[in-house]
Coordinates of C-alpha atoms in Angstrom, one line a residue:
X1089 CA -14.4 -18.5 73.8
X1090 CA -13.7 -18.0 77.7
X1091 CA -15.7 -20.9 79.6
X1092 CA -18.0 -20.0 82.1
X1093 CA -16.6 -18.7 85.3
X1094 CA -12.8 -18.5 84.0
X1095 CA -11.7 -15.6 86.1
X1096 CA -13.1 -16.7 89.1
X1097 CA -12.7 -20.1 88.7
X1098 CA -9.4 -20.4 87.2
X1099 CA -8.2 -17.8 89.9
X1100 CA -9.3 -20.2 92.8
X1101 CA -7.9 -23.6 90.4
X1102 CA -4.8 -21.9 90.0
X1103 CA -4.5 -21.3 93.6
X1104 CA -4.6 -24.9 95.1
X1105 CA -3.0 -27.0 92.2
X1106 CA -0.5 -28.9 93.8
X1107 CA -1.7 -31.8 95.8
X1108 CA 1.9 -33.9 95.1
X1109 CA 2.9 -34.7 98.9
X1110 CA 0.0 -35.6 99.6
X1111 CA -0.6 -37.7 96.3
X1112 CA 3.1 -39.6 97.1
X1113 CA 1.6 -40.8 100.8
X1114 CA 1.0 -44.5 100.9
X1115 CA -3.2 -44.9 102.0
X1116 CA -2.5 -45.7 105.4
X1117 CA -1.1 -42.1 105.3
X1118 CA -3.5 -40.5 103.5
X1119 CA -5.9 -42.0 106.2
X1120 CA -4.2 -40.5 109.0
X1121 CA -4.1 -37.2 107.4
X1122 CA -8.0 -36.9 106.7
X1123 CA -8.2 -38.8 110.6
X1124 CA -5.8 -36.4 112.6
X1125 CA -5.8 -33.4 110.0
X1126 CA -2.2 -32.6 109.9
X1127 CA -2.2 -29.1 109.8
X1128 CA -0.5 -27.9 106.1
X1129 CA 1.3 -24.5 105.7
X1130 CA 1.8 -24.6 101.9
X1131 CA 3.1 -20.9 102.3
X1132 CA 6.7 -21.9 103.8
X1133 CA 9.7 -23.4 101.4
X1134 CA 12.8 -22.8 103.1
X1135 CA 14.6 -22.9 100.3
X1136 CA 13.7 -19.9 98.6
X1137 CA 16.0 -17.0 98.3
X1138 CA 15.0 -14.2 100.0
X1139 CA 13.2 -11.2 98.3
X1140 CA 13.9 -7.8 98.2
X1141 CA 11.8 -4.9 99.6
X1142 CA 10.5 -4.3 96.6
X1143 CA 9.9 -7.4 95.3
X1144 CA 6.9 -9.5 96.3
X1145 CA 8.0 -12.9 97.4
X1146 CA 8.9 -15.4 95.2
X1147 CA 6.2 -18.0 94.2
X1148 CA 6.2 -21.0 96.7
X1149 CA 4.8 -23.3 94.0
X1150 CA 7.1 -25.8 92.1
X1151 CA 6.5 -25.1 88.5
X1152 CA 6.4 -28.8 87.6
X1153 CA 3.1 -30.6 86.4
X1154 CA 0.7 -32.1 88.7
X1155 CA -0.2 -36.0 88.9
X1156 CA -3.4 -36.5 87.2
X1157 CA -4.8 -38.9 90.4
X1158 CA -7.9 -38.6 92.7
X1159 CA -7.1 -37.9 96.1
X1160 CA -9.2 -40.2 98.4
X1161 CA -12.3 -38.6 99.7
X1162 CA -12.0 -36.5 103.2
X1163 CA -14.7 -35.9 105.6
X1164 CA -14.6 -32.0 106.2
X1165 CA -17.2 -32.3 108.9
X1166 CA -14.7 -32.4 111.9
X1167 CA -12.3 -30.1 110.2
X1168 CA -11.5 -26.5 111.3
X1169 CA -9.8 -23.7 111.1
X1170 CA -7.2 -23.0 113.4
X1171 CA -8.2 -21.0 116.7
X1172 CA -6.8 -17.3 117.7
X1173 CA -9.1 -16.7 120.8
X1174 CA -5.3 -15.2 122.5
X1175 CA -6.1 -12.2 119.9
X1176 CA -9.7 -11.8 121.7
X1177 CA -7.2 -10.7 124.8
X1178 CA -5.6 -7.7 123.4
X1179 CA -8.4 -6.4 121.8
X1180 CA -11.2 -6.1 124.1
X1181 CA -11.2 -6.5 128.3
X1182 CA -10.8 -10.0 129.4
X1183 CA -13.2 -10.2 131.9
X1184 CA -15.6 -9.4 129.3
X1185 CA -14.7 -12.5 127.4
X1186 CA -14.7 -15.2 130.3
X1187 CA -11.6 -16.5 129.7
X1188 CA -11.0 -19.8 132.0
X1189 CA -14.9 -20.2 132.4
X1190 CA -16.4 -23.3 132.6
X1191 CA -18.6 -22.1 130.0
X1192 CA -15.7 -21.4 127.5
X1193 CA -14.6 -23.8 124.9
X1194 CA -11.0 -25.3 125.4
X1195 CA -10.9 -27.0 121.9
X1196 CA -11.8 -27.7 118.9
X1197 CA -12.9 -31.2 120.3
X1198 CA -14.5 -29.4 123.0
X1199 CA -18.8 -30.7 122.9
X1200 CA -19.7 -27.0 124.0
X1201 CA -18.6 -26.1 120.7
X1202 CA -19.1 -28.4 118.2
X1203 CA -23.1 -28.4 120.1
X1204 CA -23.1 -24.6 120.1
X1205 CA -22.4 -24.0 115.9
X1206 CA -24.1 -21.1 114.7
X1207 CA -26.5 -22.6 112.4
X1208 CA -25.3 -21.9 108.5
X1209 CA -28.6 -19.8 107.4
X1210 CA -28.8 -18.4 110.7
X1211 CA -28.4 -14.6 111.6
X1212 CA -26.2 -13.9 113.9
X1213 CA -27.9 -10.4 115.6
X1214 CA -31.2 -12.7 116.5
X1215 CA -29.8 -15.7 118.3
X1216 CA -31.6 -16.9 121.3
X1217 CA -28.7 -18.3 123.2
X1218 CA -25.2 -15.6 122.1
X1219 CA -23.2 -17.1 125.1
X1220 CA -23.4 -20.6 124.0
X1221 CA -23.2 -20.5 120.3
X1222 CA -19.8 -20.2 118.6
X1223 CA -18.4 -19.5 115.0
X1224 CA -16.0 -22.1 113.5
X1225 CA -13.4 -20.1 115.1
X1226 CA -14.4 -20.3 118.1
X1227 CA -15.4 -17.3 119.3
X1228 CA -19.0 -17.0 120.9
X1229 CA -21.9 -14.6 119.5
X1230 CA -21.8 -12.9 122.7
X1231 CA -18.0 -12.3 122.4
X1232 CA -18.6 -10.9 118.9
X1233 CA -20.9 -8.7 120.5
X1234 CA -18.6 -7.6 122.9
X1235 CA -16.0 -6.7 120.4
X1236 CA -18.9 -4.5 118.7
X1237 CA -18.2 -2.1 115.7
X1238 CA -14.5 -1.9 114.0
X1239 CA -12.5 -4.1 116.3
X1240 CA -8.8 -4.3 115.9
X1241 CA -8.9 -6.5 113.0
X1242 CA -5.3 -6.6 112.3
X1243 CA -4.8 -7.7 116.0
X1244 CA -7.6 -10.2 115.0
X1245 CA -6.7 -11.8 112.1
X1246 CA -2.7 -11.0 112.3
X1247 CA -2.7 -9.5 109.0
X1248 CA -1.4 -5.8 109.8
X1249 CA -2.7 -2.4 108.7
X1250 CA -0.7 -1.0 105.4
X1251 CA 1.8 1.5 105.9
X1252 CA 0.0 5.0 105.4
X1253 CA 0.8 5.8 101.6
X1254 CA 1.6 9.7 101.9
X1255 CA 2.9 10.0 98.2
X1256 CA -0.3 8.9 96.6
X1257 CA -2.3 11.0 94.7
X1258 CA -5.3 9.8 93.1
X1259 CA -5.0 12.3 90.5
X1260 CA -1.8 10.3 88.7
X1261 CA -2.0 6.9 90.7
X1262 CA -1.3 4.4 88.2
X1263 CA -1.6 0.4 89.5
X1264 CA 1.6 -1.6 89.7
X1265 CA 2.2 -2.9 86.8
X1266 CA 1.5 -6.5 87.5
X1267 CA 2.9 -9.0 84.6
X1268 CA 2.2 -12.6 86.1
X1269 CA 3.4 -14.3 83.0
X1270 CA 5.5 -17.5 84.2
X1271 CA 7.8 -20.2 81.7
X1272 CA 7.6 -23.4 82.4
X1273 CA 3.6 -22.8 82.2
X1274 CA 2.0 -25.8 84.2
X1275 CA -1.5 -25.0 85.9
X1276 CA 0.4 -24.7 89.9
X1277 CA -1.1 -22.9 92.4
X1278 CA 1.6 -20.0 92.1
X1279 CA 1.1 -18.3 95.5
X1280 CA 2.7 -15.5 97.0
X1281 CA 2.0 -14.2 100.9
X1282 CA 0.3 -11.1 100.7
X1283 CA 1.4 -7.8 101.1
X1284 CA -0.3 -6.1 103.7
X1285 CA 0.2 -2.7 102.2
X1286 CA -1.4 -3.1 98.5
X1287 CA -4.5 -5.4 99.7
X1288 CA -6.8 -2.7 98.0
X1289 CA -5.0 -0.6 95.4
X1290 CA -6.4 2.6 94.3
X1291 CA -5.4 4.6 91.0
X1292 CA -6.5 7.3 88.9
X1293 CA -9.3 5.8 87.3
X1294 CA -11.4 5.5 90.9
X1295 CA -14.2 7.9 90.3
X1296 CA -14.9 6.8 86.8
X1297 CA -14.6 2.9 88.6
X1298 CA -17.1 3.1 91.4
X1299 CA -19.5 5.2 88.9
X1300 CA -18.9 2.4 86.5
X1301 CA -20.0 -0.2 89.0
X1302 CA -23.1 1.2 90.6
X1303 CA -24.6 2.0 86.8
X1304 CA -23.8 -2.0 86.7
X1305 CA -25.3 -2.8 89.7
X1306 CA -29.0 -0.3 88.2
X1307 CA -29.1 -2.7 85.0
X1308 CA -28.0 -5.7 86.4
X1309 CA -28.9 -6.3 90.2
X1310 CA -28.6 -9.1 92.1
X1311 CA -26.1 -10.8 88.8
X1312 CA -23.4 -8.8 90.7
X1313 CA -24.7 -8.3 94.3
X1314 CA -26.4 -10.4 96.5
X1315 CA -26.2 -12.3 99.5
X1316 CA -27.9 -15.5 101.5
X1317 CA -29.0 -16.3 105.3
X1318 CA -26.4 -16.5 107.3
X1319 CA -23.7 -13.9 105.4
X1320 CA -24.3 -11.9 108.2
X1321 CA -21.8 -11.4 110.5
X1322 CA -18.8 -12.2 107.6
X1323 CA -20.4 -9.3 105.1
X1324 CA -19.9 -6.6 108.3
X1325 CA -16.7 -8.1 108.6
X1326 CA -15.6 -7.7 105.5
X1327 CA -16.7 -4.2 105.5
X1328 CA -15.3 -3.1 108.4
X1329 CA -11.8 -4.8 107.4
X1330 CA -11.9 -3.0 104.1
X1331 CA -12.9 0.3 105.4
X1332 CA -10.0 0.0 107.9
X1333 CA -7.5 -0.4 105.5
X1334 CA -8.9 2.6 103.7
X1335 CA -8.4 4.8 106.3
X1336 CA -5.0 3.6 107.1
X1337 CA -3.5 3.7 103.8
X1338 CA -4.9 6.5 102.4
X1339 CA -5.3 9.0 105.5
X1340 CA -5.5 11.9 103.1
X1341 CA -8.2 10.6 101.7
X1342 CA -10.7 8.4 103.7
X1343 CA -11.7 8.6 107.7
X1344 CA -13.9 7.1 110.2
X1345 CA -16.0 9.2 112.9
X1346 CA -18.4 8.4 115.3
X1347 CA -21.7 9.9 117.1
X1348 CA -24.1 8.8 119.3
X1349 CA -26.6 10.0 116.5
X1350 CA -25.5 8.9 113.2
X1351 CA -23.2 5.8 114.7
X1352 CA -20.0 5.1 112.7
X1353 CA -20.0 7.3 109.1
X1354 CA -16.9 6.8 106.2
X1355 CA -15.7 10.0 105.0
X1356 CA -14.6 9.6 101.4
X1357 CA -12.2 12.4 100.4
X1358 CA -12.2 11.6 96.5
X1359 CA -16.0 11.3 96.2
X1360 CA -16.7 14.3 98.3
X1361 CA -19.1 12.0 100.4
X1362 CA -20.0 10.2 103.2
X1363 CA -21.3 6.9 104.3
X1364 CA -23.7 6.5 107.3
X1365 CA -22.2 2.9 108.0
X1366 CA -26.1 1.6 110.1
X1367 CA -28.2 3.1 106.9
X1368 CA -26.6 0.4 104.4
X1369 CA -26.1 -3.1 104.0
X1370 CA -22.1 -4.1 103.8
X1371 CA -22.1 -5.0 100.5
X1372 CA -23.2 -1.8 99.6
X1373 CA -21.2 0.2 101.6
X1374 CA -18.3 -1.4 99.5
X1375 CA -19.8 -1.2 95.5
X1376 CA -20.1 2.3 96.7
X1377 CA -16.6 3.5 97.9
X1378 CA -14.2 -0.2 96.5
X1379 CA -13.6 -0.4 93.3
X1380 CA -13.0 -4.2 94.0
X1381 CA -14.8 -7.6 93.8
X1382 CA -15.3 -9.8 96.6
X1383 CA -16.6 -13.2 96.8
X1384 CA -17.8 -14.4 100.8
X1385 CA -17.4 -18.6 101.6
X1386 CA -18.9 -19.7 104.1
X1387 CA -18.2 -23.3 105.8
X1388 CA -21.3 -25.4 106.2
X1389 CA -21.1 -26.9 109.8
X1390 CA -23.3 -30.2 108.8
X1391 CA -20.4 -31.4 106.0
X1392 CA -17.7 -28.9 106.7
X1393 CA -18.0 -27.5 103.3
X1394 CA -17.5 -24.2 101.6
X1395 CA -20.4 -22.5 100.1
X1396 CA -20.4 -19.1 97.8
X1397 CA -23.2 -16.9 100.1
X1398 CA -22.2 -13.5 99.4
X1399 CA -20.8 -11.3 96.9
X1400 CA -20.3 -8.4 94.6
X1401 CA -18.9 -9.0 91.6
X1402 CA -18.9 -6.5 88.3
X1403 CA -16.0 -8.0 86.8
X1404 CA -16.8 -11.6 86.0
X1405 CA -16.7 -12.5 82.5
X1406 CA -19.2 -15.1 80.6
X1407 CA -21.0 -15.7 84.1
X1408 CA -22.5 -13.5 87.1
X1409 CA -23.0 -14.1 91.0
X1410 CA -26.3 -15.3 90.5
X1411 CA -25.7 -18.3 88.5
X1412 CA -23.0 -19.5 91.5
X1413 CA -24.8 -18.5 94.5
X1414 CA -25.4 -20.9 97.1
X1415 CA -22.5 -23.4 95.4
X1416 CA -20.5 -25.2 96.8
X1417 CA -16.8 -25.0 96.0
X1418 CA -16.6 -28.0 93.8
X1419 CA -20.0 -26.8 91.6
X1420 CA -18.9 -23.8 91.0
X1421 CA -15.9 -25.2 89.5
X1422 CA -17.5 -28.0 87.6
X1423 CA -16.7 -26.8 84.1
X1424 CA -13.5 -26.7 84.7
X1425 CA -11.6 -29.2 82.9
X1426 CA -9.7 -31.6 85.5
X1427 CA -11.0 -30.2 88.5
X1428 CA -12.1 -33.0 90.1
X1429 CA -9.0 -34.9 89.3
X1430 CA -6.9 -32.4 89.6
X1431 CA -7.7 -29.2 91.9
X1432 CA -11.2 -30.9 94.2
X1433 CA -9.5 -32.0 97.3
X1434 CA -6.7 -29.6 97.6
X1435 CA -9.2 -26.8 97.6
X1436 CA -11.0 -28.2 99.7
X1437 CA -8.7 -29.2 102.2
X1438 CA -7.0 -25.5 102.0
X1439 CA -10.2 -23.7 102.6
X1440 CA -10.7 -26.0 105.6
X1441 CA -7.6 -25.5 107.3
X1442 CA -6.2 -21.9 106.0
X1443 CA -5.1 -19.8 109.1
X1444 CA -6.3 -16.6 109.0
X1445 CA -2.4 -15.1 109.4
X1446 CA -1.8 -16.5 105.8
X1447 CA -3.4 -14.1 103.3
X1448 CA -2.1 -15.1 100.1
X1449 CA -2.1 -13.3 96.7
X1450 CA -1.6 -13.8 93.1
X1451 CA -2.6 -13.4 89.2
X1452 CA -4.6 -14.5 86.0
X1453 CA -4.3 -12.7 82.8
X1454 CA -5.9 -13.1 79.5
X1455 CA -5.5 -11.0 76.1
X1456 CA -8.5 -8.7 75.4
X1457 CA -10.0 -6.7 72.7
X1458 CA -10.8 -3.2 74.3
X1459 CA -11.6 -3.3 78.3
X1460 CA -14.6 -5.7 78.8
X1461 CA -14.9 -5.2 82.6
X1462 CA -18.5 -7.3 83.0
X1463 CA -20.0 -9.5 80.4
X1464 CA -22.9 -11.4 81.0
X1465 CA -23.9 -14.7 78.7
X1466 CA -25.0 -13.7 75.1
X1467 CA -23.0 -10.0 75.7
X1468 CA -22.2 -9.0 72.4
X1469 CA -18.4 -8.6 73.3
X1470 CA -18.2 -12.3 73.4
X1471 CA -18.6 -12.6 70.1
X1472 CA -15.2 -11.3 69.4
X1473 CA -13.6 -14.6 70.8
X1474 CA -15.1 -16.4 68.0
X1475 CA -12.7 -14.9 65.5
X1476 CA -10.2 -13.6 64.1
X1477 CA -11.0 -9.4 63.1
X1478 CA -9.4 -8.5 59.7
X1479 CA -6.0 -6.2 61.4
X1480 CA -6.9 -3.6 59.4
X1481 CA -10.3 -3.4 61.7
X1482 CA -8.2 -4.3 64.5
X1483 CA -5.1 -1.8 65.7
X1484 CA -2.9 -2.9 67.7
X1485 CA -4.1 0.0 70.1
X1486 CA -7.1 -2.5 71.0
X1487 CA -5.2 -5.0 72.3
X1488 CA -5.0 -5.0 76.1
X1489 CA -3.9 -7.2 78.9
X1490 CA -6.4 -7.8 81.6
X1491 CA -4.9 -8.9 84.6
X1492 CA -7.4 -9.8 87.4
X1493 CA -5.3 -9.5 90.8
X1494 CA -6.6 -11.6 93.5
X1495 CA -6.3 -12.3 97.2
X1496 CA -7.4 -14.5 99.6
X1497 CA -7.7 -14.2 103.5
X1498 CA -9.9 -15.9 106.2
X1499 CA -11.9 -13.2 108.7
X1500 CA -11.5 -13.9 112.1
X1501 CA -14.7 -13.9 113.3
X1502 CA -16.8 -15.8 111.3
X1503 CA -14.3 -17.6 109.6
X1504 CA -15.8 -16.8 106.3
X1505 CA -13.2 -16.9 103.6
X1506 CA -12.6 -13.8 101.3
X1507 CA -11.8 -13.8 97.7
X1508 CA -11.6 -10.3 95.9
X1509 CA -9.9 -8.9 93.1
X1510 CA -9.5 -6.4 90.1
X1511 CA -9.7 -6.3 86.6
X1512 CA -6.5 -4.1 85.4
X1513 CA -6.2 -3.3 82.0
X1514 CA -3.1 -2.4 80.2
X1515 CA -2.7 -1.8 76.3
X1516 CA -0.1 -4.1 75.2
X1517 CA 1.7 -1.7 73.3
X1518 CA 3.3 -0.6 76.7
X1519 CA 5.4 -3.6 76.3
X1520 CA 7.6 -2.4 74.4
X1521 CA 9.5 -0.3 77.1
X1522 CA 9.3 -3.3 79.7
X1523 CA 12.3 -5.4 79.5
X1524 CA 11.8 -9.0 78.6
X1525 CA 8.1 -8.8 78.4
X1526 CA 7.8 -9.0 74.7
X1527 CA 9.5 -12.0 74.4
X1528 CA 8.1 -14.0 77.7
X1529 CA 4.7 -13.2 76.7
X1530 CA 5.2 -14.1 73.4
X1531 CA 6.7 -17.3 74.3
X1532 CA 3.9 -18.1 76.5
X1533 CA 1.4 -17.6 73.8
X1534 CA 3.2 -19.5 71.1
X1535 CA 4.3 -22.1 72.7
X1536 CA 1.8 -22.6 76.2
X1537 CA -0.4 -25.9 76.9
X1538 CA -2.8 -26.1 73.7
X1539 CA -5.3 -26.7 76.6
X1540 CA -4.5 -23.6 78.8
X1541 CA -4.3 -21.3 75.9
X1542 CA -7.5 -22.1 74.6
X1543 CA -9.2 -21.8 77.9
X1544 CA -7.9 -18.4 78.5
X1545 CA -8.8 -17.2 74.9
X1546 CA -5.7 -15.7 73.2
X1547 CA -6.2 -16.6 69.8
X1548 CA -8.4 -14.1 68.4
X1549 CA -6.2 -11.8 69.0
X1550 CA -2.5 -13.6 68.3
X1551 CA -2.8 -12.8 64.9
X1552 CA -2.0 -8.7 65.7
X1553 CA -0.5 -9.4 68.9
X1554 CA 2.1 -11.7 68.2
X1555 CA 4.0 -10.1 65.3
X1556 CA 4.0 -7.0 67.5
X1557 CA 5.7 -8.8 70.4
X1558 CA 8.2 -10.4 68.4
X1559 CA 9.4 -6.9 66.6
X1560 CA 9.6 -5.6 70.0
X1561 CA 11.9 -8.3 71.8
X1562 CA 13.8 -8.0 68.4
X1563 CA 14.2 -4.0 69.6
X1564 CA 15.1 -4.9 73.1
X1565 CA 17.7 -7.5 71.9
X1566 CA 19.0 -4.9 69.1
X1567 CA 19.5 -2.6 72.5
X1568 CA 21.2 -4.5 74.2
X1569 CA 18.0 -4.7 76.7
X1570 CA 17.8 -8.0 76.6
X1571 CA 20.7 -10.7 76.1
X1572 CA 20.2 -12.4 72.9
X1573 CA 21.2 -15.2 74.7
X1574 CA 18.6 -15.2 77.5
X1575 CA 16.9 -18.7 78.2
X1576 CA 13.4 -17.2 78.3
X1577 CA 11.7 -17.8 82.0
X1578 CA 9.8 -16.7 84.9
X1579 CA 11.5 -13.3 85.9
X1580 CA 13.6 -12.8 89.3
X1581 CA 11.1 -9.6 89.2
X1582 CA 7.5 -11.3 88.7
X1583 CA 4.9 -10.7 88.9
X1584 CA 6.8 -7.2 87.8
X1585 CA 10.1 -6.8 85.5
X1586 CA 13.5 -5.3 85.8
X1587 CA 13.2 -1.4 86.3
X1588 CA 9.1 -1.6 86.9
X1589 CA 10.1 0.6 89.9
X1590 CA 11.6 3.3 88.8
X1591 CA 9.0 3.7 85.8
X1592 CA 5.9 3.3 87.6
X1593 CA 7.4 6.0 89.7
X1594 CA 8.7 8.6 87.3
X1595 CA 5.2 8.2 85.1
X1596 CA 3.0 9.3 88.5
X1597 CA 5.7 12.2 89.2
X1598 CA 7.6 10.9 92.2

């Protein structure tokens, strides 16, 4: 059976594996990194060949297994991410900001602002003293205000707006067909930068999603949203960034307006409705018109720490927001085997220094019967991991790959960081017409970490899925589809396959 928290926690494990540079440094290196914080881009490897247009980069982790060895401990206290005030300049007047002031932080160092931390429960609309107190990135509660409603986030963060998406039509949209299987399979982190333009993917199924997720929200409540003191300023962040990219992807569909009556008000095409953006809380606003989860970290200024404040999240599976609230990263992850060992202090150095320039993106899968999107402890569904159906109760139809896609940014302003992502579903019998698929999944499955395989949960369905798989790489070999000879490994094309393009296309009419 899934563990508690795999999606989520997985997703985050899998992202900040690999800790081996760090793990090779003699101690009196180790000390100077945790003393002077080197600042560590683990998006760059120079030599990676350079991807196509329409491929997503490569991965920039080494598949290679990762030393089983403690890192030392690290105070996160002093630790922060890194500064864009310069953005603050071509967003807003500068005169308005005081740039130069006396008054003005000059560093990270500088007392003004480590003295003048917004407290972590603390709201940021009811401060006594907005000029003096600052955000961990440095930017005052006066200067927030000053910004106001829908700043120029993009210019912000320096993550741009997506290209507008004219061909779309929510009628046919189908999402990419994301295949994030990899061979060698070691636990890395796996990353890829992300692409600006597919942040928040819509498809067809987006009325019958957000209807899906608000009747989850009735029954369930504060298990799939819910938020704490001091989530603030980062849930209106979120919102706004999310709503932003909306309108700018999907023009035909989505809009922003404003009046000195109703304020700013979301104009949703699709749903025929609209959105006073002042009469609802953030969080809201988005289970309403994203069909996507997000989870909101927020640092703790007295140990540096990040803590899970704010969220909605209808896609978890064996666990729901409420029973991770308030956590800190490493107790949210504590059932996961290794994690201490293994994953503790490089996610918790990443979340302390990620810039907020350096999105990053990538993929967990696991086989499922049906579509479970949300399943709560003691949810019948989970039964079905416990064993094996009789095939002739189980048709191969059944069998579906849920891919959860995730992302993760850093906002600008509160320096909150931002994990979201969706539950995709795909019946496996689709893999027949996707070149190489049968056989690298296949591969995967049979012959994976015992460890890994059981903790995603593939074996009560192998028995159905597996003879399947093989027949069809036997087809594509028997085509000439795939080489007979082919060495079977992470394709050129992931997290797609050769010809995805052209399929996805034709199959949506363009």
């Amino acid at each position: 059976m899934l563990l508690s928290g795999y999606y989520l926690a997985a997703a985050l494990g899998g992202l900040l594996l690999s800790t081996l540079s760090y793990l090779l440094m003699t101690g009196s290196q180790r000390k100077l990194v945790c003393n002077r914080v080197i600042s560590w881009s683990p998006l760059i490897k120079s030599d990676r060949r350079a991807p196509s247009s329409k491929t997503p980069p490569r991965s920039v982790s080494p598949e290679k297994k990762v030393p089983s060895n403690i890192a030392p401990p690290c105070e996160y206290q002093n630790v922060f991410p890194p500064w864009r005030r310069e953005a603050l300049l071509s967003v807003t007047n500068p005169s308005s900001l005081r740039q130069g002031d006396s008054s003005t932080p000059s560093s990270l160092s500088d007392p003004l602002f480590r003295d003048g931390l917004l407290p972590f429960t603390a709201d940021y609309r009811t401060c006594a003293e907005p000029v003096s107190t600052y955000t961990p990135m440095g930017i005052s509660l006066s200067e927030v205000q000053t910004l106001g409603d829908f700043p120029d986030y993009a210019e912000l963060s320096g993550v741009p707006l997506p290209a507008p998406y004219r061909e779309f039509k929510v009628e046919t949209a189908l999402p990419r067909p994301y295949r994030p299987f990899r061979w060698a399979y070691h636990q890395t982190m796996s990353l890829t930068k992300i692409e600006p333009d597919w942040w928040l993917e819509l498809e067809q199924n987006y009325v019958k999603s957000i209807a899906e997720r608000k009747e989850l929200f009735d029954k369930y409540g504060k298990m799939m949203l819910d938020y704490l003191p001091g989530s603030e300023l980062a849930c209106k962040e979120l919102m706004e960034i999310a709503l932003q990219f909306l309108c700018a992807r999907y023009p035909q569909y989505f809009s922003l307006s404003y009046s000195d009556e109703k304020g700013y008000v979301f104009q949703n095409g699709i749903l025929k409705n609209e959105t006073v953006i002042k009469d609802m809380h953030p969080l809201h606003v988005l289970l309403e018109n994203v069909p996507e989860d997000f989870a909101v970290m927020l640092r703790n200024p007295d140990d540096g720490c990040y803590y899970l404040r704010a969220g909605v999240l209808c896609s978890s599976l064996g666990w729901n927001l409420a029973s991770k609230l308030g956590m800190q990263l490493k107790e949210i992850h504590q059932p996961i085997p290794d994690y201490k060992e293994k994953m503790e202090f490089s996610m918790d150095r990443y979340f302390s220094k990620m810039p907020t320039a350096r999105a990053i993106q990538r993929g967990s899968w696991g086989l499922e019967i049906d579509k479970p999107l949300f399943m709560p402890p003691g949810d019948p569904h989970e039964a079905y991991r416990d064993f094996q159906m009789p095939r002739s109760e189980l048709p191969i139809s059944r069998v579906h790959l849920r891919v959860d896609w995730q992302t993760l940014r850093r906002l600008p302003l509160s320096g909150a960081i931002v994990f979201n992502f969706k539950a995709l579903f795909t019946p496996i019998e689709e893999f027949r017409n996707e070149p190489y698929i049968p056989r690298l999944l296949s591969h995967v499955v049979r012959h994976g970490p015992e460890n890994i395989m059981k903790y995603k949960s593939t074996w009560h369905v192998e028995h159905v899925a597996l003879p399947a798989l093989k027949a069809w790489a036997a087809e594509q070999e028997e085509r000439g589809v795939v080489q007979k000879a082919w060495e079977v490994g992470t394709l050129e094309e992931s997290p797609f396959y050769p010809g995805w393009e052209a399929l996805w296309r034709g199959r949506q009419g363009f």
